[in-house]
CSV table of C-alpha atoms in Angstrom, one decimal:
chain,number,residue,atom,x,y,z
A,1,MET,CA,-1.7,2.4,-21.2
A,2,ASN,CA,-1.8,6.7,-20.0
A,3,ASP,CA,-0.2,7.7,-17.0
A,4,LYS,CA,1.6,4.2,-16.6
A,5,THR,CA,3.3,5.0,-13.1
A,6,ALA,CA,4.7,1.0,-13.0
A,7,SER,CA,5.6,-1.9,-14.8
A,8,GLY,CA,7.4,-5.0,-14.9
A,9,GLY,CA,7.1,-8.7,-16.1
A,10,CYS,CA,8.6,-12.2,-16.3
A,11,LEU,CA,12.6,-13.2,-16.2
A,12,CYS,CA,11.8,-13.8,-19.8
A,13,GLY,CA,10.0,-11.1,-21.3
A,14,ALA,CA,7.2,-13.4,-22.3
A,15,ILE,CA,4.7,-11.5,-20.1
A,16,ARG,CA,4.6,-7.8,-19.4
A,17,TYR,CA,2.2,-5.6,-17.7
A,18,GLU,CA,1.8,-2.0,-16.7
A,19,VAL,CA,-0.3,0.1,-13.8
A,20,SER,CA,-1.7,3.2,-14.1
A,21,CYS,CA,-1.9,3.7,-10.1
A,22,PRO,CA,1.0,3.9,-7.7
A,23,PRO,CA,1.5,0.8,-5.6
A,24,GLY,CA,-0.4,0.0,-2.6
A,25,ASP,CA,1.7,-1.0,0.3
A,26,ALA,CA,3.0,-4.1,0.6
A,27,VAL,CA,4.1,-6.8,2.2
A,28,ALA,CA,6.6,-9.8,2.7
A,29,CYS,CA,5.1,-12.9,3.2
A,30,HIS,CA,6.8,-16.1,5.2
A,31,CYS,CA,4.3,-18.7,4.9
A,32,ARG,CA,5.5,-22.3,3.5
A,33,LYS,CA,2.8,-21.8,0.6
A,34,CYS,CA,4.8,-18.8,-0.7
A,35,GLN,CA,8.1,-20.1,0.2
A,36,ARG,CA,7.2,-23.2,-1.9
A,37,ILE,CA,5.5,-21.1,-4.7
A,38,SER,CA,8.5,-18.5,-5.1
A,39,GLY,CA,11.2,-21.3,-4.3
A,40,SER,CA,12.7,-18.5,-1.7
A,41,ALA,CA,12.4,-17.2,2.0
A,42,PHE,CA,9.5,-15.3,1.2
A,43,LEU,CA,7.2,-13.6,-1.0
A,44,ALA,CA,6.8,-9.6,-1.1
A,45,GLY,CA,3.9,-8.4,-3.3
A,46,THR,CA,1.7,-5.5,-3.4
A,47,PHE,CA,-2.4,-5.0,-4.8
A,48,TYR,CA,-3.3,-3.2,-7.7
A,49,PRO,CA,-6.8,-2.4,-9.1
A,50,LEU,CA,-7.7,-4.4,-12.1
A,51,GLU,CA,-8.8,-1.2,-13.3
A,52,HIS,CA,-5.6,0.3,-13.0
A,53,PHE,CA,-3.8,-3.0,-14.5
A,54,GLN,CA,-3.0,-4.3,-17.6
A,55,LEU,CA,-1.2,-6.9,-19.6
A,56,THR,CA,1.2,-5.4,-22.2
A,57,ARG,CA,2.2,-9.2,-23.6
A,58,GLY,CA,1.7,-12.3,-23.0
A,59,GLU,CA,-1.2,-14.5,-21.4
A,60,PRO,CA,-0.2,-15.9,-17.5
A,61,ARG,CA,-1.0,-19.6,-16.6
A,62,TRP,CA,-2.9,-19.9,-13.4
A,63,TYR,CA,-2.0,-22.4,-10.5
A,64,GLU,CA,-5.2,-23.0,-7.9
A,65,SER,CA,-3.4,-23.0,-5.0
A,66,SER,CA,-6.3,-23.1,-2.6
A,67,GLU,CA,-9.9,-22.1,-3.5
A,68,VAL,CA,-9.2,-18.9,-2.3
A,69,VAL,CA,-5.9,-18.0,-4.3
A,70,HIS,CA,-5.2,-18.5,-7.8
A,71,ARG,CA,-1.7,-17.7,-9.0
A,72,GLY,CA,-0.3,-16.9,-12.0
A,73,PHE,CA,3.0,-17.3,-13.7
A,74,CYS,CA,4.9,-17.6,-16.8
A,75,GLY,CA,4.2,-20.6,-18.7
A,76,ALA,CA,7.7,-20.2,-20.7
A,77,CYS,CA,10.1,-19.3,-17.8
A,78,GLY,CA,8.1,-20.2,-14.5
A,79,SER,CA,8.4,-16.8,-12.7
A,80,GLN,CA,5.3,-16.6,-10.3
A,81,ILE,CA,4.2,-12.7,-10.9
A,82,PHE,CA,0.7,-12.5,-9.9
A,83,ASN,CA,-2.0,-13.9,-7.3
A,84,ARG,CA,-5.4,-13.5,-7.4
A,85,VAL,CA,-7.4,-13.7,-4.0
A,86,MET,CA,-11.0,-15.4,-4.9
A,87,VAL,CA,-13.2,-13.3,-2.3
A,88,PRO,CA,-15.7,-10.7,-2.8
A,89,GLU,CA,-13.5,-7.8,-1.2
A,90,TYR,CA,-10.4,-8.7,-3.4
A,91,SER,CA,-12.5,-9.1,-6.7
A,92,GLU,CA,-11.2,-6.2,-8.7
A,93,THR,CA,-7.8,-6.8,-7.6
A,94,ILE,CA,-4.6,-8.1,-8.1
A,95,SER,CA,-1.8,-8.9,-6.5
A,96,VAL,CA,1.7,-8.4,-8.2
A,97,SER,CA,5.1,-9.7,-6.9
A,98,ILE,CA,7.6,-7.1,-6.0
A,99,GLY,CA,10.5,-8.4,-7.7
A,100,SER,CA,8.3,-8.5,-10.7
A,101,HIS,CA,8.2,-5.0,-11.0
A,102,ASP,CA,10.9,-3.0,-13.3
A,103,ASP,CA,12.0,-0.8,-10.3
A,104,PRO,CA,11.3,-3.1,-7.5
A,105,ASN,CA,12.5,-0.6,-4.8
A,106,SER,CA,9.6,1.6,-5.8
A,107,VAL,CA,7.5,-0.6,-3.6
A,108,PRO,CA,8.5,-0.9,-0.2
A,109,VAL,CA,7.8,-3.3,2.5
A,110,VAL,CA,5.7,-2.2,5.3
A,111,GLY,CA,5.8,-5.4,7.1
A,112,HIS,CA,6.2,-9.0,7.4
A,113,VAL,CA,3.6,-12.2,7.7
A,114,GLY,CA,4.2,-15.6,8.3
A,115,VAL,CA,6.9,-15.4,10.9
A,116,GLU,CA,6.6,-18.3,12.4
A,117,SER,CA,7.4,-20.3,9.2
A,118,GLN,CA,10.6,-17.2,8.9
A,119,GLN,CA,13.8,-19.5,7.3
A,120,MET,CA,16.1,-19.5,10.6
A,121,TRP,CA,19.3,-18.3,8.9
A,122,LEU,CA,17.1,-15.2,7.7
A,123,LYS,CA,18.3,-12.4,9.9
A,124,LEU,CA,15.8,-9.2,9.2
A,125,ASP,CA,16.8,-6.0,11.4
A,126,ASP,CA,14.6,-3.7,9.8
A,127,ASP,CA,11.7,-2.5,12.3
A,128,LEU,CA,8.9,-3.2,10.6
A,129,PRO,CA,5.7,-5.0,12.2
A,130,ARG,CA,5.6,-9.1,12.2
A,131,GLN,CA,2.8,-10.9,12.5
A,132,GLU,CA,2.9,-14.6,12.9
A,133,LEU,CA,-0.4,-16.9,11.2
A,134,SER,CA,-0.8,-20.3,10.2
A,135,ASP,CA,-0.4,-20.8,6.7
A,136,SER,CA,-4.4,-20.8,6.3
A,137,SER,CA,-4.9,-17.0,7.5
A,138,ALA,CA,-2.0,-15.4,5.0
A,139,ILE,CA,-4.8,-13.4,3.4
A,140,ALA,CA,-6.6,-11.6,6.4
A,141,ALA,CA,-3.0,-11.1,8.3
A,142,CYS,CA,-1.6,-9.2,5.2
A,143,VAL,CA,-4.5,-7.3,4.9
A,144,CYS,CA,-4.9,-6.5,8.8
A,145,LEU,CA,-0.8,-5.5,8.6
A,146,LEU,CA,-1.6,-3.4,5.6
A,147,ARG,CA,-4.4,-1.5,6.7
A,148,GLY,CA,-2.1,-1.0,10.3
A,149,ALA,CA,0.3,0.5,8.4
A,150,GLN,CA,-1.9,3.0,7.2
A,151,THR,CA,-3.5,3.9,10.8
A,152,LYS,CA,-1.5,3.4,14.1
A,153,GLY,CA,-1.6,-0.6,13.8
A,154,PRO,CA,-4.1,-3.1,13.3
A,155,SER,CA,-6.2,-4.4,16.2
A,156,VAL,CA,-7.0,-8.3,15.2
A,157,ARG,CA,-10.0,-10.7,16.7
A,158,ARG,CA,-9.7,-13.6,15.6
A,159,SER,CA,-12.5,-16.1,15.5
A,160,VAL,CA,-12.9,-20.0,13.9
A,161,GLY,CA,-15.6,-21.2,12.1
A,162,ARG,CA,-16.4,-24.5,10.1
A,163,SER,CA,-13.3,-24.6,7.8
A,164,ALA,CA,-12.4,-21.0,7.5
A,165,VAL,CA,-10.8,-18.4,10.0
A,166,SER,CA,-12.4,-15.0,9.9
A,167,TYR,CA,-10.1,-12.0,11.0
A,168,THR,CA,-12.2,-8.9,11.8
A,169,HIS,CA,-9.7,-5.9,11.7
A,170,LEU,CA,-11.4,-3.4,13.9
A,171,ARG,CA,-10.8,0.8,13.2
A,172,ALA,CA,-12.7,3.7,14.9
A,173,HIS,CA,-15.9,4.0,12.8
A,174,GLU,CA,-15.3,1.1,10.8
A,175,THR,CA,-14.8,-2.7,10.8
A,176,ASP,CA,-13.9,-5.2,7.9
A,177,SER,CA,-14.4,-8.9,7.8
A,178,TYR,CA,-12.3,-11.2,5.9
A,179,LEU,CA,-12.7,-14.6,5.0
A,180,VAL,CA,-9.7,-16.9,4.4
A,181,TRP,CA,-8.9,-20.4,3.3
């Protein structure tokens, strides 16, 4: 891949990737699903456009953790590396865990979501924005937090419909809606 700006892979090296664009803003998600899938206190990740992402070695196995999120991991060592968000707004993106990057410090976290599930022993003294949410609204909160980091903070309106939660992020001249599991 030309113009490599990021690369990474799993623990055993069976899966490797390269990205030809700078990483986007990243969030640390403390929701129970991310805790369970990562086996840790939180999972930090960033989105990349699929057109700039390339697997250079191996193929991940995929686990459908919900109708909306499919999680990619190494079948040999079990490292959870990727998330695909299966909604139209994210059909052309892939979320990559920060820990899988060769240089994880090049992808700074801009906020925390799911903090109501944050482990009691984990003390964070950063001044980053924090967003409470239910496990079912993690993607919308991540999106709102990321978009808010690029502006001066999100204004979020929550509405509940049938079996999904819809969050609307409001900015001057623009409204983005995200439907999540």
